[in-house]
Tab-separated table of C-alpha atoms and ligand atoms in Angstrom:
chain	number	residue	atom	x	y	z
L	1	MET	CA	-24.147	69.596	72.108
L	2	PRO	CA	-24.315	73.230	73.312
L	3	GLY	CA	-23.733	76.081	70.703
L	4	LEU	CA	-23.342	79.889	70.209
L	5	VAL	CA	-24.996	82.129	68.164
L	6	SER	CA	-24.543	85.847	68.713
L	7	CYS	CA	-27.675	88.421	67.744
L	8	PRO	CA	-27.566	91.622	65.934
L	9	GLY	CA	-28.500	93.808	69.529
L	10	GLY	CA	-24.842	92.398	70.665
L	11	LEU	CA	-27.284	90.030	72.772
L	12	ILE	CA	-25.235	86.677	73.802
L	13	VAL	CA	-27.627	83.610	72.964
L	14	ILE	CA	-26.557	80.435	74.227
L	15	GLY	CA	-28.086	77.716	72.678
L	16	ILE	CA	-28.681	74.260	73.668
L	17	ILE	CA	-29.481	71.637	71.914
L	18	SER	CA	-31.653	68.703	73.010
L	19	LEU	CA	-31.773	66.789	69.590
L	20	SER	CA	-34.380	63.801	70.324
L	21	PHE	CA	-33.925	60.765	67.532
L	22	VAL	CA	-36.519	58.921	68.701
L	23	HIS	CA	-39.171	58.756	66.468
L	24	ILE	CA	-42.116	61.166	66.734
L	25	HIS	CA	-45.333	59.511	65.596
L	26	SER	CA	-48.142	60.563	63.338
L	27	GLU	CA	-50.796	61.897	65.997
L	28	ILE	CA	-49.046	65.201	65.702
L	29	TRP	CA	-49.016	65.630	62.030
L	30	SER	CA	-52.796	64.105	62.160
L	31	ASN	CA	-53.033	65.861	58.560
L	32	GLU	CA	-50.971	63.635	56.643
L	33	VAL	CA	-51.722	59.852	55.485
L	34	SER	CA	-51.028	56.872	57.405
L	35	ASP	CA	-48.337	55.631	56.049
L	36	VAL	CA	-45.894	58.470	55.482
L	37	GLN	CA	-42.363	57.740	56.067
L	38	PHE	CA	-39.781	60.856	57.456
L	39	GLY	CA	-36.615	60.422	56.048
L	40	ARG	CA	-33.268	62.683	56.522
L	41	LEU	CA	-31.863	64.281	53.435
L	42	GLY	CA	-28.455	62.591	52.500
L	43	SER	CA	-28.933	59.768	54.953
L	44	LYS	CA	-29.922	56.239	54.139
L	45	VAL	CA	-33.485	55.468	54.314
L	46	THR	CA	-34.602	52.073	54.187
L	47	LEU	CA	-38.277	51.456	53.278
L	48	VAL	CA	-40.316	47.820	54.861
L	49	CYS	CA	-42.948	46.208	52.925
L	50	ARG	CA	-45.215	45.036	55.867
L	51	GLY	CA	-47.480	43.135	54.007
L	52	THR	CA	-44.366	40.144	53.189
L	53	HIS	CA	-44.508	36.726	54.524
L	54	GLY	CA	-40.979	35.402	55.137
L	55	GLY	CA	-38.051	36.707	53.349
L	56	SER	CA	-40.214	36.643	49.415
L	57	LEU	CA	-39.966	38.227	47.165
L	58	VAL	CA	-41.717	42.040	46.536
L	59	GLU	CA	-41.414	43.922	43.518
L	60	TRP	CA	-41.018	47.627	44.339
L	61	ARG	CA	-42.633	50.709	42.071
L	62	LEU	CA	-42.530	54.498	42.443
L	63	ASN	CA	-45.538	56.306	41.691
L	64	GLY	CA	-47.221	53.385	39.740
L	65	SER	CA	-44.107	53.094	37.268
L	66	SER	CA	-41.694	49.875	38.293
L	67	VAL	CA	-38.380	52.438	37.242
L	68	ILE	CA	-36.501	53.239	39.753
L	69	PRO	CA	-34.334	56.071	38.191
L	70	TRP	CA	-31.577	55.420	41.191
L	71	GLN	CA	-29.507	53.100	43.351
L	72	THR	CA	-31.386	50.524	45.201
L	73	LEU	CA	-31.060	47.570	47.569
L	74	SER	CA	-33.747	45.291	47.766
L	75	SER	CA	-33.312	42.829	50.152
L	76	GLY	CA	-36.136	40.572	51.720
L	77	GLY	CA	-39.062	42.669	51.849
L	78	SER	CA	-37.329	46.071	52.458
L	79	LEU	CA	-35.820	48.958	50.098
L	80	THR	CA	-32.963	51.320	50.533
L	81	LEU	CA	-32.182	54.326	48.964
L	82	LEU	CA	-28.488	54.760	49.601
L	83	ASN	CA	-28.157	58.835	49.519
L	84	ALA	CA	-31.863	60.498	49.787
L	85	GLN	CA	-32.524	63.281	48.068
L	86	LEU	CA	-35.400	65.133	47.235
L	87	SER	CA	-36.240	64.138	44.173
L	88	MET	CA	-36.494	60.599	45.567
L	89	GLU	CA	-39.721	60.990	47.375
L	90	GLY	CA	-43.261	60.141	45.576
L	91	ASN	CA	-45.251	56.931	46.457
L	92	TYR	CA	-43.481	54.288	46.418
L	93	THR	CA	-46.166	50.932	46.351
L	94	CYS	CA	-45.061	47.464	47.314
L	95	HIS	CA	-46.257	44.336	44.945
L	96	ASP	CA	-46.232	40.351	45.476
L	97	HIS	CA	-45.420	38.841	42.601
L	98	ARG	CA	-48.782	38.523	41.488
L	99	GLY	CA	-48.384	41.903	41.184
L	100	ALA	CA	-51.341	42.503	43.882
L	101	LEU	CA	-50.394	45.743	46.007
L	102	LEU	CA	-49.116	44.859	49.422
L	103	GLN	CA	-48.512	48.145	50.776
L	104	THR	CA	-48.667	51.774	49.388
L	105	ILE	CA	-45.888	54.145	51.884
L	106	LYS	CA	-45.241	58.082	51.017
L	107	LEU	CA	-42.006	59.305	51.633
L	108	ARG	CA	-41.092	62.626	52.499
L	109	LEU	CA	-37.552	63.553	52.685
L	110	GLY	CA	-35.872	66.893	54.964
L	111	ASN	CA	-34.100	67.556	58.107
L	112	LEU	CA	-33.179	67.977	61.308
L	113	PRO	CA	-34.450	71.219	63.263
L	114	GLY	CA	-31.446	73.361	63.187
L	115	PHE	CA	-30.369	76.444	65.632
L	116	LEU	CA	-33.350	78.802	65.414
L	117	ASN	CA	-32.453	82.603	64.730
L	118	VAL	CA	-34.404	83.912	67.944
L	119	SER	CA	-34.473	87.921	68.684
L	120	CYS	CA	-37.094	89.420	71.311
L	121	HIS	CA	-37.962	92.741	71.788
L	122	VAL	CA	-39.784	94.958	74.185
L	123	PRO	CA	-41.643	97.873	73.350
L	124	ASN	CA	-42.774	98.348	76.740
L	125	HIS	CA	-42.281	97.006	80.198
L	126	TYR	CA	-45.289	94.832	80.007
L	127	LYS	CA	-45.218	92.998	76.669
L	128	ILE	CA	-42.590	90.955	75.197
L	129	PHE	CA	-42.487	89.789	71.946
L	130	CYS	CA	-40.287	87.144	70.448
L	131	SER	CA	-40.041	85.811	66.800
L	132	TRP	CA	-37.765	83.140	65.250
L	133	LYS	CA	-36.165	82.049	62.169
L	134	GLN	CA	-35.077	78.469	60.857
L	135	THR	CA	-31.086	78.249	60.150
L	136	VAL	CA	-31.605	75.230	58.385
L	137	ASN	CA	-34.364	75.106	56.083
L	138	THR	CA	-36.096	71.698	57.449
L	139	ASN	CA	-39.296	70.519	53.683
L	140	LEU	CA	-40.767	68.925	56.616
L	141	PRO	CA	-44.084	69.888	59.284
L	142	THR	CA	-42.665	71.489	61.956
L	143	LYS	CA	-44.194	72.341	65.121
L	144	TYR	CA	-42.939	75.010	68.060
L	145	ILE	CA	-42.899	75.118	71.591
L	146	SER	CA	-42.139	78.062	73.172
L	147	SER	CA	-42.003	79.404	76.427
L	148	TYR	CA	-40.193	81.399	79.490
L	149	SER	CA	-38.985	80.921	83.222
L	150	THR	CA	-37.647	84.032	84.906
L	151	SER	CA	-33.771	83.750	86.652
L	152	LYS	CA	-35.093	82.709	89.197
L	153	GLY	CA	-35.736	79.273	88.549
L	154	VAL	CA	-39.842	79.362	88.597
L	155	ASN	CA	-41.553	76.703	86.489
L	156	ALA	CA	-41.797	77.577	82.877
L	157	GLU	CA	-44.524	79.495	81.507
L	158	PRO	CA	-45.684	79.209	77.950
L	159	CYS	CA	-44.933	82.764	75.169
L	160	VAL	CA	-48.136	82.427	74.022
L	161	GLN	CA	-48.144	81.485	69.674
L	162	GLU	CA	-51.362	83.872	68.771
L	163	GLN	CA	-51.365	83.141	65.506
L	164	LEU	CA	-49.951	79.216	63.876
L	165	GLY	CA	-47.494	79.813	60.723
L	166	VAL	CA	-46.262	83.093	61.863
L	167	ASN	CA	-43.144	82.432	64.006
L	168	GLU	CA	-43.675	84.642	66.933
L	169	CYS	CA	-44.893	84.319	70.343
L	170	THR	CA	-45.660	87.323	73.344
L	171	ILE	CA	-45.168	87.148	76.752
L	172	THR	CA	-47.697	89.627	79.009
L	173	ASP	CA	-47.707	89.152	82.722
L	174	HIS	CA	-44.167	89.155	83.074
L	175	TYR	CA	-43.229	90.232	86.622
L	176	PHE	CA	-41.231	93.073	85.068
L	177	TRP	CA	-38.855	93.474	88.290
L	178	ASP	CA	-37.468	90.272	87.640
L	179	PHE	CA	-35.929	90.950	84.210
L	180	LYS	CA	-33.532	88.315	83.434
L	181	HIS	CA	-35.734	85.595	81.636
L	182	LEU	CA	-34.521	82.329	79.738
L	183	VAL	CA	-36.392	82.164	76.483
L	184	ASN	CA	-37.112	78.383	75.085
L	185	ILE	CA	-38.076	78.260	71.706
L	186	THR	CA	-38.412	74.120	70.502
L	187	GLU	CA	-38.469	72.733	66.712
L	188	ILE	CA	-40.061	69.506	66.254
L	189	ASN	CA	-40.487	68.025	63.395
L	190	PRO	CA	-40.904	64.257	62.304
L	191	LEU	CA	-37.230	63.643	62.624
L	192	GLY	CA	-36.520	65.342	66.190
L	193	SER	CA	-36.545	68.547	68.326
L	194	GLU	CA	-34.042	71.232	69.285
L	195	SER	CA	-34.170	74.019	71.749
L	196	THR	CA	-33.174	76.960	71.215
L	197	ILE	CA	-32.652	79.335	74.886
L	198	ILE	CA	-31.752	82.990	74.459
L	199	ARG	CA	-31.075	84.399	77.474
L	200	VAL	CA	-33.241	87.635	77.174
L	201	ASN	CA	-32.650	91.040	79.893
L	202	ILE	CA	-36.011	92.702	79.553
L	203	HIS	CA	-34.104	96.386	80.363
L	204	LYS	CA	-31.380	96.105	77.698
L	205	LEU	CA	-33.796	95.322	75.158
L	206	LEU	CA	-36.409	97.642	76.437
L	207	LYS	CA	-36.564	100.464	73.088
L	208	PRO	CA	-40.030	102.047	73.144
L	209	ASP	CA	-42.047	102.766	69.904
L	210	PRO	CA	-40.780	105.682	68.178
L	211	PRO	CA	-43.013	108.869	69.154
L	212	GLU	CA	-45.977	109.825	67.009
L	213	ALA	CA	-47.520	112.522	65.835
L	214	VAL	CA	-44.791	115.272	65.603
L	215	THR	CA	-45.909	118.603	64.317
L	216	PRO	CA	-43.529	121.389	64.188
L	217	GLU	CA	-45.337	124.849	64.207
L	218	GLU	CA	-44.009	128.456	62.842
L	219	VAL	CA	-43.710	131.008	65.993
L	220	GLU	CA	-44.996	134.769	65.255
L	221	GLY	CA	-42.493	137.006	64.931
L	222	GLN	CA	-39.514	134.411	65.537
L	223	PRO	CA	-37.319	133.896	62.395
L	224	SER	CA	-34.840	131.003	64.280
L	225	TYR	CA	-37.478	129.832	66.116
L	226	LEU	CA	-39.887	126.364	65.383
L	227	LEU	CA	-42.319	124.690	68.019
L	228	VAL	CA	-42.441	120.998	68.075
L	229	HIS	CA	-44.856	118.795	69.763
L	230	TRP	CA	-45.505	115.079	69.509
L	231	ARG	CA	-47.127	112.135	71.681
L	232	ALA	CA	-45.444	109.175	73.265
L	233	PRO	CA	-46.198	105.852	71.452
L	234	ALA	CA	-49.196	104.785	71.566
L	235	SER	CA	-47.597	101.686	72.834
L	236	TRP	CA	-45.845	102.973	76.168
L	237	PRO	CA	-48.110	102.501	78.853
L	238	ASP	CA	-49.506	105.630	81.144
L	239	MET	CA	-46.361	108.411	81.069
L	240	SER	CA	-47.327	110.356	83.910
L	241	GLU	CA	-47.614	107.065	85.727
L	242	ALA	CA	-44.543	105.431	86.881
L	243	PHE	CA	-43.154	104.689	83.379
L	244	PRO	CA	-41.826	108.168	82.353
L	245	LEU	CA	-39.994	109.132	78.929
L	246	THR	CA	-36.858	111.029	77.770
L	247	PHE	CA	-37.596	112.604	74.401
L	248	SER	CA	-34.643	113.229	72.080
L	249	LEU	CA	-35.489	115.816	69.167
L	250	ARG	CA	-32.676	116.550	65.845
L	251	TYR	CA	-33.587	119.143	63.951
L	252	ARG	CA	-31.067	120.542	60.306
L	253	PRO	CA	-31.774	122.689	57.914
L	254	VAL	CA	-32.420	120.494	54.462
L	255	GLY	CA	-29.424	120.331	52.300
L	256	SER	CA	-27.494	120.028	55.578
L	257	ASN	CA	-25.514	116.711	56.472
L	258	TYR	CA	-25.287	117.874	60.274
L	259	TRP	CA	-28.375	117.712	63.115
L	260	SER	CA	-28.630	119.670	65.872
L	261	THR	CA	-30.210	117.758	68.423
L	262	LEU	CA	-32.214	118.805	72.098
L	263	GLN	CA	-33.099	116.977	74.868
L	264	THR	CA	-36.205	116.780	77.558
L	265	GLU	CA	-37.254	114.975	80.088
L	266	GLU	CA	-41.178	113.793	80.233
L	267	ASN	CA	-42.288	116.772	78.161
L	268	THR	CA	-44.048	115.896	74.873
L	269	SER	CA	-43.099	119.117	73.129
L	270	MET	CA	-39.762	121.511	72.514
L	271	MET	CA	-38.930	124.734	71.329
L	272	ILE	CA	-36.080	125.008	68.073
L	273	THR	CA	-33.996	128.447	69.110
L	274	ASP	CA	-31.329	128.452	66.605
L	275	ALA	CA	-33.289	127.196	63.323
L	276	LEU	CA	-31.896	128.540	60.190
L	277	ALA	CA	-34.198	131.745	59.196
L	278	GLY	CA	-35.810	131.440	55.832
L	279	HIS	CA	-34.884	127.598	55.836
L	280	MET	CA	-37.044	124.597	55.578
L	281	HIS	CA	-35.922	121.806	58.342
L	282	HIS	CA	-36.335	118.667	58.554
L	283	ILE	CA	-37.278	117.283	62.308
L	284	GLN	CA	-37.216	113.822	63.998
L	285	VAL	CA	-37.965	113.029	67.483
L	286	ARG	CA	-36.979	109.544	69.763
L	287	ALA	CA	-37.723	107.834	73.228
L	288	GLN	CA	-36.152	106.434	75.815
L	289	ASP	CA	-37.301	104.895	78.894
L	290	ALA	CA	-36.111	107.308	81.625
L	291	LEU	CA	-34.904	105.699	84.675
L	292	ILE	CA	-33.332	102.622	82.968
L	293	ASN	CA	-30.323	104.605	81.062
L	294	TYR	CA	-28.865	101.004	79.815
L	295	SER	CA	-32.268	101.019	77.741
L	296	GLN	CA	-32.605	101.850	73.678
L	297	TRP	CA	-33.888	104.692	72.624
L	298	SER	CA	-36.432	104.392	70.132
L	299	GLU	CA	-35.730	104.536	66.347
L	300	TRP	CA	-36.259	108.221	65.318
L	301	SER	CA	-39.324	109.296	63.963
L	302	HIS	CA	-40.253	110.035	60.442
L	303	VAL	CA	-38.696	113.006	59.358
L	304	VAL	CA	-41.416	116.351	59.486
L	305	GLN	CA	-40.755	119.530	57.771
L	306	ALA	CA	-41.007	122.912	58.603
L	307	GLN	CA	-40.241	126.244	58.254
L	308	PRO	CA	-39.980	129.116	60.779
L	309	TRP	CA	-42.399	132.504	60.380
L	310	SER	CA	-40.851	134.665	58.236
L	311	GLU	CA	-41.027	138.588	57.575
L	312	PRO	CA	-43.708	139.091	54.791
L	313	LEU	CA	-42.297	140.224	51.412
L	314	ALA	CA	-42.735	144.303	51.518
L	315	ASN	CA	-44.151	144.432	47.000
L	316	THR	CA	-46.455	141.495	47.883
L	317	GLU	CA	-48.904	142.983	46.183
L	318	GLU	CA	-51.550	143.213	48.718
L	319	PRO	CA	-53.326	146.301	49.967
L	320	THR	CA	-53.905	145.212	53.543
L	321	GLU	CA	-50.438	145.456	54.152
L	322	GLU	CA	-50.407	149.135	54.131
L	323	PRO	CA	-51.662	150.343	56.415
L	324	SER	CA	-53.296	154.303	56.627
L	325	ASP	CA	-55.418	156.451	57.872
L	326	ASP	CA	-57.588	156.029	54.733
L	327	THR	CA	-57.985	151.774	54.665
L	328	VAL	CA	-58.713	151.356	58.040
L	329	PHE	CA	-62.012	150.199	57.549
L	330	ILE	CA	-61.039	147.261	55.355
L	331	PRO	CA	-64.014	145.226	56.106
L	332	SER	CA	-66.274	147.956	55.111
L	333	ILE	CA	-64.360	148.335	51.651
L	334	MET	CA	-64.614	144.693	50.618
L	335	ALA	CA	-67.820	145.152	51.397
L	336	THR	CA	-68.901	147.333	49.097
L	337	ASP	CA	-67.951	145.332	46.294
L	338	LYS	CA	-70.252	142.598	46.909
L	339	LEU	CA	-73.020	144.361	48.187
L	340	PRO	CA	-74.263	147.876	47.752
L	341	ASP	CA	-74.513	149.904	50.958
L	342	PRO	CA	-76.745	153.340	50.335
L	343	SER	CA	-74.624	154.959	53.674
L	344	ALA	CA	-71.411	154.584	51.797
L	345	ASP	CA	-69.848	155.715	49.091
L	346	ASP	CA	-72.745	155.756	46.590
L	347	SER	CA	-72.953	159.492	44.883
L	348	GLY	CA	-72.186	157.613	41.796
L	349	SER	CA	-75.251	155.426	41.731
L	350	LEU	CA	-77.050	158.256	43.276
L	351	GLY	CA	-76.330	160.514	40.294
L	352	LEU	CA	-77.279	157.611	37.931
L	353	LEU	CA	-80.518	157.904	39.002
L	354	ILE	CA	-81.351	161.135	39.005
L	355	PHE	CA	-80.173	161.290	35.316
L	356	LEU	CA	-82.169	158.368	34.613
L	357	GLY	CA	-85.330	160.095	36.181
L	358	LEU	CA	-84.746	162.971	34.197
L	359	PHE	CA	-83.816	160.699	30.852
L	360	ALA	CA	-87.788	159.646	31.666
L	361	GLY	CA	-89.042	162.933	31.766
L	362	VAL	CA	-87.558	164.888	29.012
L	363	ILE	CA	-88.482	161.275	26.826
L	364	THR	CA	-91.761	161.613	28.011
L	365	ALA	CA	-92.519	165.403	27.302
L	366	THR	CA	-91.257	164.591	24.075
L	367	VAL	CA	-93.605	162.315	22.902
L	368	PHE	CA	-96.314	164.006	24.127
L	369	THR	CA	-95.225	166.972	22.467
L	370	ILE	CA	-94.891	165.026	19.445
L	371	LEU	CA	-98.544	163.018	19.870
L	372	ILE	CA	-100.506	166.639	20.500
L	373	LEU	CA	-98.156	168.162	17.772
L	374	LEU	CA	-99.302	165.090	15.162
L	375	ARG	CA	-103.270	164.932	16.265
L	376	VAL	CA	-103.381	168.894	15.109
L	377	ARG	CA	-101.773	167.991	11.584
L	378	GLN	CA	-104.235	164.994	11.134
L	379	GLN	CA	-106.911	167.074	12.562
L	380	ARG	CA	-106.026	170.041	9.873
L	381	ARG	CA	-104.927	167.574	6.769
L	382	ASN	CA	-107.308	164.965	6.199
L	383	SER	CA	-105.283	163.680	3.461
L	384	ALA	CA	-101.886	162.651	5.363
L	385	THR	CA	-102.436	159.030	5.363
L	386	LYS	CA	-102.899	156.622	9.107
L	387	GLN	CA	-100.124	154.691	8.098
L	388	GLU	CA	-97.339	157.105	7.344
L	389	LEU	CA	-98.156	158.016	10.724
L	390	ALA	CA	-98.608	154.682	12.854
L	391	SER	CA	-94.774	154.000	10.789
L	392	MET	CA	-93.596	157.477	12.197
L	393	MET	CA	-94.875	156.465	16.120
L	394	VAL	CA	-92.832	153.233	15.806
L	395	ARG	CA	-90.072	154.408	14.654
L	396	LEU	CA	-90.455	157.711	17.822
L	397	ALA	CA	-90.633	154.921	19.925
L	398	LEU	CA	-88.132	152.924	19.057
L	399	SER	CA	-85.631	155.915	19.104
L	400	VAL	CA	-86.812	156.820	22.211
L	401	PHE	CA	-86.708	153.142	23.956
L	402	SER	CA	-83.391	151.819	22.664
L	403	PRO	CA	-81.325	155.369	21.935
L	404	HIS	CA	-77.957	154.098	21.472
L	405	ARG	CA	-79.348	151.989	18.038
L	406	ALA	CA	-80.575	153.133	14.849
L	407	PRO	CA	-83.816	152.181	13.902
L	408	SER	CA	-83.759	150.728	10.698
Q	1	NAG	C1	-49.280	59.617	45.541
Q	1	NAG	O1	-49.779	58.936	47.012
Q	1	NAG	C2	-51.341	60.133	47.196
Q	1	NAG	C3	-52.642	59.371	48.205
Q	1	NAG	O2	-51.860	58.313	49.253
Q	1	NAG	C4	-52.232	60.805	46.198
Q	1	NAG	O3	-53.154	61.783	46.838
Q	1	NAG	C5	-50.730	61.240	45.375
Q	1	NAG	O4	-51.480	61.673	43.686
Q	1	NAG	C6	-49.779	59.822	44.901
Q	1	NAG	N1	-49.123	60.426	44.144
Q	1	NAG	C7	-48.449	60.270	43.017
Q	1	NAG	C8	-47.195	61.154	42.488
Q	1	NAG	O5	-48.779	59.543	42.690
Q	2	NAG	C1	-43.185	60.730	42.310
Q	2	NAG	O1	-44.410	61.778	42.959
Q	2	NAG	C2	-43.897	62.861	43.540
Q	2	NAG	C3	-45.193	63.443	44.066
Q	2	NAG	O2	-46.000	62.785	44.736
Q	2	NAG	C4	-42.701	63.484	42.382
Q	2	NAG	O3	-42.463	64.630	43.501
Q	2	NAG	C5	-41.512	62.861	42.162
Q	2	NAG	O4	-40.806	63.819	41.176
Q	2	NAG	C6	-42.041	61.389	41.480
Q	2	NAG	N1	-41.029	60.540	41.424
Q	2	NAG	C7	-41.085	60.292	39.566
Q	2	NAG	C8	-39.793	59.280	40.046
Q	2	NAG	O5	-41.639	60.221	39.061
Q	3	NAG	C1	-30.749	86.435	62.555
Q	3	NAG	O1	-31.481	87.219	61.846
Q	3	NAG	C2	-31.405	88.687	61.928
Q	3	NAG	C3	-32.090	89.199	60.722
Q	3	NAG	O2	-33.811	89.201	61.471
Q	3	NAG	C4	-29.791	88.348	61.144
Q	3	NAG	O3	-29.830	90.337	60.967
Q	3	NAG	C5	-29.130	88.039	61.738
Q	3	NAG	O4	-27.627	87.957	61.111
Q	3	NAG	C6	-29.718	86.774	61.604
Q	3	NAG	N1	-28.307	85.892	62.346
Q	3	NAG	C7	-28.660	84.557	62.296
Q	3	NAG	C8	-27.123	83.492	62.735
Q	3	NAG	O5	-28.692	83.843	60.918
Q	4	NAG	C1	-37.140	73.897	76.385
Q	4	NAG	O1	-38.789	73.879	76.287
Q	4	NAG	C2	-39.375	72.083	75.484
Q	4	NAG	C3	-40.349	71.623	75.499
Q	4	NAG	O2	-41.064	72.417	76.518
Q	4	NAG	C4	-38.598	71.792	77.204
Q	4	NAG	O3	-38.619	70.008	76.917
Q	4	NAG	C5	-37.009	71.631	77.517
Q	4	NAG	O4	-36.364	70.637	78.843
Q	4	NAG	C6	-37.208	73.011	77.164
Q	4	NAG	N1	-35.624	73.410	78.132
Q	4	NAG	C7	-34.911	73.740	78.920
Q	4	NAG	C8	-33.710	74.000	79.336
Q	4	NAG	O5	-35.991	74.461	79.521
């Protein structure tokens, strides 16, 4: 039963179904209990009670209940479900005329394997990743056998499934000069198997991952330039060797619908020379194998944005922007704000020191004079009380040491 399925990349997928209706026994479904019977949805399913002798009548129960809520045919030791539906799954038991249990059958219903939607991607010359999806939900335990062979008809090699339950396999170590492969993914379930075979042209599918670390920079003094650097994708083998890449860069001012494009062979940087001055730009880069021109371009890298260098605005309040002879030594001016530098412009602080010295001298002389006068007066006028004198001293002292505060 050959079929044709077309894949998104225009790839023609040739599927060959080789259904085998052979019953696949429980060794590959070892996680299931032993008396499991699998049946096809929508079909006639017959359960046979093994413990019966001759044509003796048996009683069937479902999930322990003797009422089976749908139409069945019972003859001899067998029970037939005419149109199996998912709701009919359950534990069927058969019992003899005394009610003793003869056998338990767990019925599971599902579909035959259908075509698989297989797609492969080739991020470099050494690796092919294939993944697949069921196009029919089988509702049954399923296994896959994945293999590939070259067009030259060499024996099939495994396409390695690294994780069970994830429908993916990887082909490594293939001969990349033999670039046409057949990939065979065979789905097996208890009802049958089906192989989906796709023809893979490695060169046509070769699609690098997007370039990485795209970094735009302004160019000093150039209001319409932007310098853009990037790296080849990490998944790409050493670019300098046999696998050169071509890159394409696109950019546009934010808000514009039109991209401008530049292309470069093997370089990982490029200069945009016609950026719109004063505008933020969006920039993206993509890669393609440089030698196989019918291979695919990578996706564009994530958008990065940058604005070209622009003339600093004239009215910016920054004294350092106005060069003049007086302010050539900007760092020393800034330093005087932080550290008092005696060798620099400090006439103000020197004046203050002289003033303080003179002031102290005047005060000392005044106090001394007053003390002498007082002493003389005390000697002359013994009637004057010592308390008055002491209080005067204190006031004088206060007025000397805090000249701005009126002593109270
Ligand atoms: C069906 O049988 C299995 C064991 O065979 C048991 O674990 C499960 O609970 C049973 N289900 C019902 C609904 O009786
Ligand atoms: C029987 O049990 C199964 C689970 O084991 C359940 O899915 C099914 O609906 C049950 N059927 C009836 C008729 O109770
Ligand atoms: C196969 O899967 C892809 C997505 O991986 C989807 O776009 C496509 O329509 C599917 N094709 C079929 C035939 O189901
Ligand atoms: C595909 O793989 C299955 C499982 O290994 C095998 O039985 C079948 O013959 C293969 N089909 C082709 C066309 O090689």
